[in-house]
Short mmCIF file of C-alpha atoms in Angstrom, two decimals:
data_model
loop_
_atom_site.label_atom_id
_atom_site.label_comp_id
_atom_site.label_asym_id
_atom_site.label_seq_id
_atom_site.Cartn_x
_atom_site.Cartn_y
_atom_site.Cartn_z
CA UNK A 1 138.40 -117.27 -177.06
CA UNK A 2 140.48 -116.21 -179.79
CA UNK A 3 144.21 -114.23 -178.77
CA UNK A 4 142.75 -110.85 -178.27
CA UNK A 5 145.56 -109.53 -176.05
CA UNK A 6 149.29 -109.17 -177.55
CA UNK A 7 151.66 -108.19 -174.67
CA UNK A 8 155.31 -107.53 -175.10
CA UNK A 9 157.56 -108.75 -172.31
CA UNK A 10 160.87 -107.15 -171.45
CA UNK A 11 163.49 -107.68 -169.10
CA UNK A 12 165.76 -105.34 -167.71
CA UNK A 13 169.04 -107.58 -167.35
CA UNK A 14 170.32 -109.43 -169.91
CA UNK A 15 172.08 -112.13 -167.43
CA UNK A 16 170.69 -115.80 -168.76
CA UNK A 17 170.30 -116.51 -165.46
CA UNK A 18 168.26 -113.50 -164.65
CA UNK A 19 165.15 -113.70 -162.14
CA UNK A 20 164.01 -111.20 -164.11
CA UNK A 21 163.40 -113.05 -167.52
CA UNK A 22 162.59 -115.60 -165.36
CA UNK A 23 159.62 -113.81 -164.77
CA UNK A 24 158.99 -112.77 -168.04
CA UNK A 25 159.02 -116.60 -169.29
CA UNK A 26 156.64 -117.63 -166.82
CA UNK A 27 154.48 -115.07 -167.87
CA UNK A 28 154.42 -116.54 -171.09
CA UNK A 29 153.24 -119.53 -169.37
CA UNK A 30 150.42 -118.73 -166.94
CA UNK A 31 148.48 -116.16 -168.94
CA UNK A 32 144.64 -115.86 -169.11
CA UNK A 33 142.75 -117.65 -172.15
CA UNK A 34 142.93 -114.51 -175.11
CA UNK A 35 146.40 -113.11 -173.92
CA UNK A 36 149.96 -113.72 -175.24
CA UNK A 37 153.30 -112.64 -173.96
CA UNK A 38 156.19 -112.45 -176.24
CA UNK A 39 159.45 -111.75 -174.89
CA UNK A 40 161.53 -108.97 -176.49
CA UNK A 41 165.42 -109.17 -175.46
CA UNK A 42 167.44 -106.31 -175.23
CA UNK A 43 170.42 -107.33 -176.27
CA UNK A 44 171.81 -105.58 -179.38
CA UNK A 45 169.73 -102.06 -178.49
CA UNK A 46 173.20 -100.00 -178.76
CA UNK A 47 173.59 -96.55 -176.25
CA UNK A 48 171.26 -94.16 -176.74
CA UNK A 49 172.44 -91.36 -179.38
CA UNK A 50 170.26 -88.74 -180.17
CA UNK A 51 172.85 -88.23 -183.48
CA UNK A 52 171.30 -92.09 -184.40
CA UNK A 53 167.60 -91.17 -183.57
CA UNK A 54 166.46 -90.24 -187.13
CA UNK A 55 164.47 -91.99 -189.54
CA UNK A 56 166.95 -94.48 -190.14
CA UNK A 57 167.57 -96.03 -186.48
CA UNK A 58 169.53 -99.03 -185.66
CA UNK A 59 167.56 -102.20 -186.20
CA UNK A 60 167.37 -103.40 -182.74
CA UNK A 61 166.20 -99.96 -181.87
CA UNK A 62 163.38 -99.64 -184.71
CA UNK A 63 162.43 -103.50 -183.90
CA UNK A 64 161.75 -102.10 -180.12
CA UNK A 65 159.93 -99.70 -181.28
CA UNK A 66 157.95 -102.20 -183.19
CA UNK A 67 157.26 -104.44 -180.57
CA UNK A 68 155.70 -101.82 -178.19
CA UNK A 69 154.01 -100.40 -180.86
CA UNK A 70 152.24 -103.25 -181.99
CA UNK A 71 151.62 -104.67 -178.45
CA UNK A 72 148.66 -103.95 -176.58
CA UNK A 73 150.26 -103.81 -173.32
CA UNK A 74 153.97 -103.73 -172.29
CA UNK A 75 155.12 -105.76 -168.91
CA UNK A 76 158.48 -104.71 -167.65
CA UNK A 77 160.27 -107.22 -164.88
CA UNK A 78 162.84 -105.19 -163.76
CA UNK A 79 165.98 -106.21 -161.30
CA UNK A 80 166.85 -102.78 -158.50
CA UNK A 81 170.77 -101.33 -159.24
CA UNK A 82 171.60 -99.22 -156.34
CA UNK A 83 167.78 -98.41 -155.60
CA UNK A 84 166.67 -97.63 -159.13
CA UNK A 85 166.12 -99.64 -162.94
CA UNK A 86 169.65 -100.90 -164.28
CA UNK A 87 171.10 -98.93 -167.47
CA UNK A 88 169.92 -101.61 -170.19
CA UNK A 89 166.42 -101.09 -169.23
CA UNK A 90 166.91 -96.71 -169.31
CA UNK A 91 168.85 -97.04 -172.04
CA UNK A 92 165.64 -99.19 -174.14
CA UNK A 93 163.32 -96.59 -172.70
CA UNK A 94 165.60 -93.75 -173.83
CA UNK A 95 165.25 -94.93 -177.21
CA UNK A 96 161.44 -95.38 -176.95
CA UNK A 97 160.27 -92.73 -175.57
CA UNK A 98 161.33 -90.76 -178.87
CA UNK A 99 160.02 -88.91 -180.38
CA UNK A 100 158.50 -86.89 -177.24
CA UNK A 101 155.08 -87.76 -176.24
CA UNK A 102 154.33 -89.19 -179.62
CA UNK A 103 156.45 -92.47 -178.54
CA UNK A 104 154.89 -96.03 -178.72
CA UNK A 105 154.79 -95.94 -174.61
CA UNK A 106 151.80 -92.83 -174.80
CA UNK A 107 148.98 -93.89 -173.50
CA UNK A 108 149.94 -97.49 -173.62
CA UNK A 109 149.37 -99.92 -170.89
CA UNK A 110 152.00 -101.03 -168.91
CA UNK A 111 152.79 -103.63 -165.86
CA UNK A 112 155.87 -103.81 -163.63
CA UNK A 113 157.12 -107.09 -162.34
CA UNK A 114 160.40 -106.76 -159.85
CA UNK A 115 162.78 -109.82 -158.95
CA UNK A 116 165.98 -109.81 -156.64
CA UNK A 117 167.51 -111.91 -154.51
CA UNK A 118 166.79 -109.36 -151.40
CA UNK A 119 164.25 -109.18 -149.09
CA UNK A 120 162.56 -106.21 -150.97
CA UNK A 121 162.48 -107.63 -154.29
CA UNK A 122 163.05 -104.46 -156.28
CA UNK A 123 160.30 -102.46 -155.31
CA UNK A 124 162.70 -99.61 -155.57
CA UNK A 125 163.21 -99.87 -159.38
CA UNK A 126 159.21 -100.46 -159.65
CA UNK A 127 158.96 -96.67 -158.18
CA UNK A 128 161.57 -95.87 -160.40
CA UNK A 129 160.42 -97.44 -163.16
CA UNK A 130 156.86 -96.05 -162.48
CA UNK A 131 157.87 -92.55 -162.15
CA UNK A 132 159.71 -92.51 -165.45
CA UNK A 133 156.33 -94.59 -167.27
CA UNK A 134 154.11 -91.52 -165.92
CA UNK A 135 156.25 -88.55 -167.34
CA UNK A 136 156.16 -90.55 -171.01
CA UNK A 137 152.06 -90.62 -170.62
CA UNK A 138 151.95 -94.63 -170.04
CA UNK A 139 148.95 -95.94 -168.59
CA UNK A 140 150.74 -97.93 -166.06
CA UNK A 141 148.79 -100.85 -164.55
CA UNK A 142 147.76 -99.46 -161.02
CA UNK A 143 147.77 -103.20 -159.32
CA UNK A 144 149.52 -104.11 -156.14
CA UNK A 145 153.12 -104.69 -156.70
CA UNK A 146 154.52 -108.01 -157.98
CA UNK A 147 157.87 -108.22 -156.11
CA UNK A 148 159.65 -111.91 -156.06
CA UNK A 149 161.76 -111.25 -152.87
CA UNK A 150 164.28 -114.12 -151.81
CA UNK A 151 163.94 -115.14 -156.13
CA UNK A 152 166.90 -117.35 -155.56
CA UNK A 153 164.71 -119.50 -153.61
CA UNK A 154 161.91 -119.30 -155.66
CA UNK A 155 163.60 -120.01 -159.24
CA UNK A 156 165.65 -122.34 -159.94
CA UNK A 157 167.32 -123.35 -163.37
CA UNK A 158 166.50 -119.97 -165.17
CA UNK A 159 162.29 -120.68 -164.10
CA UNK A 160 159.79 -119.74 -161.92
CA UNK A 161 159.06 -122.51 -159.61
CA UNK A 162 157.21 -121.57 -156.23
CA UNK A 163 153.76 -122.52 -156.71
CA UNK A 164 152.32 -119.25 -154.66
CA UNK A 165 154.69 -116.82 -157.12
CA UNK A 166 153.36 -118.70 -160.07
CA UNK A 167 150.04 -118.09 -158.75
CA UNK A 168 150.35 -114.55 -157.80
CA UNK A 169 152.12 -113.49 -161.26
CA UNK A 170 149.18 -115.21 -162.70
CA UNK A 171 146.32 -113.31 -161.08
CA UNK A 172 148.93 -110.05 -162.33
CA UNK A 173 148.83 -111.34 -165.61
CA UNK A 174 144.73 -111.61 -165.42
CA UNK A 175 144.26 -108.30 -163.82
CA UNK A 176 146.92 -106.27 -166.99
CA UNK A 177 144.27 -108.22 -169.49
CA UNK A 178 141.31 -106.42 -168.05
CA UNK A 179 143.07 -103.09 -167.50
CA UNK A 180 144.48 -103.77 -171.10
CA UNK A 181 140.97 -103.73 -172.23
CA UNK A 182 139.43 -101.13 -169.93
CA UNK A 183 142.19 -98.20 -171.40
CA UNK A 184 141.37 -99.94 -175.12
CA UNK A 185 137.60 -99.09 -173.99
CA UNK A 186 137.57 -95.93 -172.09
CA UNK A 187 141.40 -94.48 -173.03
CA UNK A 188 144.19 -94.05 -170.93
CA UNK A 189 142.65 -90.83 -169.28
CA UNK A 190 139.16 -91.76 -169.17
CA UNK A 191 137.31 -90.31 -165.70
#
């Protein structure tokens, strides 16, 4: 089967050592036959200014943009800062959600991934995250959370290791493909 399915994958830390893109490299890794993941990195999008949100936009901003644009789903792994999404991550949605519901996260499909070295694993931020998704119009991926609790046992050197996370992110990753294609089939608010 040919690559069918282009999904963006974004981080919301921009630590090296981050569970987080941890995540978002293994998902580059264990995805279905038909799907690829390639990682955007936030570093470079400046502060959100609506002064700087014209047609000529910084170039890490417009290449954003781009990359959710041109994707056919987004998948956001997300650390939790004080119970929410940390201010990288808001500050790239910020800039994408513009202009108003015309912005490239409308009606486009979108998974959340969480990582954090607590016993919760972020699942905070994911109902952040979530909440914020729904008032932009995203068609976010209505799967059982993926949380990585305890991630500093389960990655090690900057990857994924623990078999039965790999696994689990992997049946994720199968289940966004098919919602991916359901919303490309029947829209975002088909009944």
């Amino acid at each position: 089967m040919s690559e069918d399915i282009r999904i963006v994958g974004i981080a919301g830390s921009l630590r090296e050592g981050s569970y987080n893109r941890a995540l978002i490299r293994a998902a580059t890794e264990l995805t279905p036959d038909g799907v690829r993941v390639s990682p955007f990195d936030l570093r470079g999008v400046p502060m959100y200014e609506a002064s700087l949100d014209g047609d000529d936009k910084p170039e890490p901003v417009q290449a954003l943009k781009d990359a959710i644009s041109e994707a056919d789903g987004v998948l956001i792994a997300t650390p939790e800062y004080n119970y929410g999404i940390p201010g990288v991550l808001k500050n790239a949605i910020d800039w994408a959600s513009r202009p108003g519901y015309r912005s490239p996260f409308r009606d486009k499909p979108v998974a959340i991934v969480s990582a954090s070295p607590s016993a919760l694993g972020g699942v905070r931020a994911q109902q952040h995250l979530k909440l914020t998704l729904l008032g932009m119009a995203s068609a976010v991926f209505p799967w059982p959370e993926y949380v990585l609790a305890q991630a500093s046992e389960r990655v090690q050197d900057g990857a994924l290791k623990d078999a039965r996370s790999r696994e689990m992110l992997g049946e994720l990753l199968e289940g966004f493909a098919g919602w991916i294609r359901a919303v490309r089939t029947y829209g975002a608010n088909a009944k």
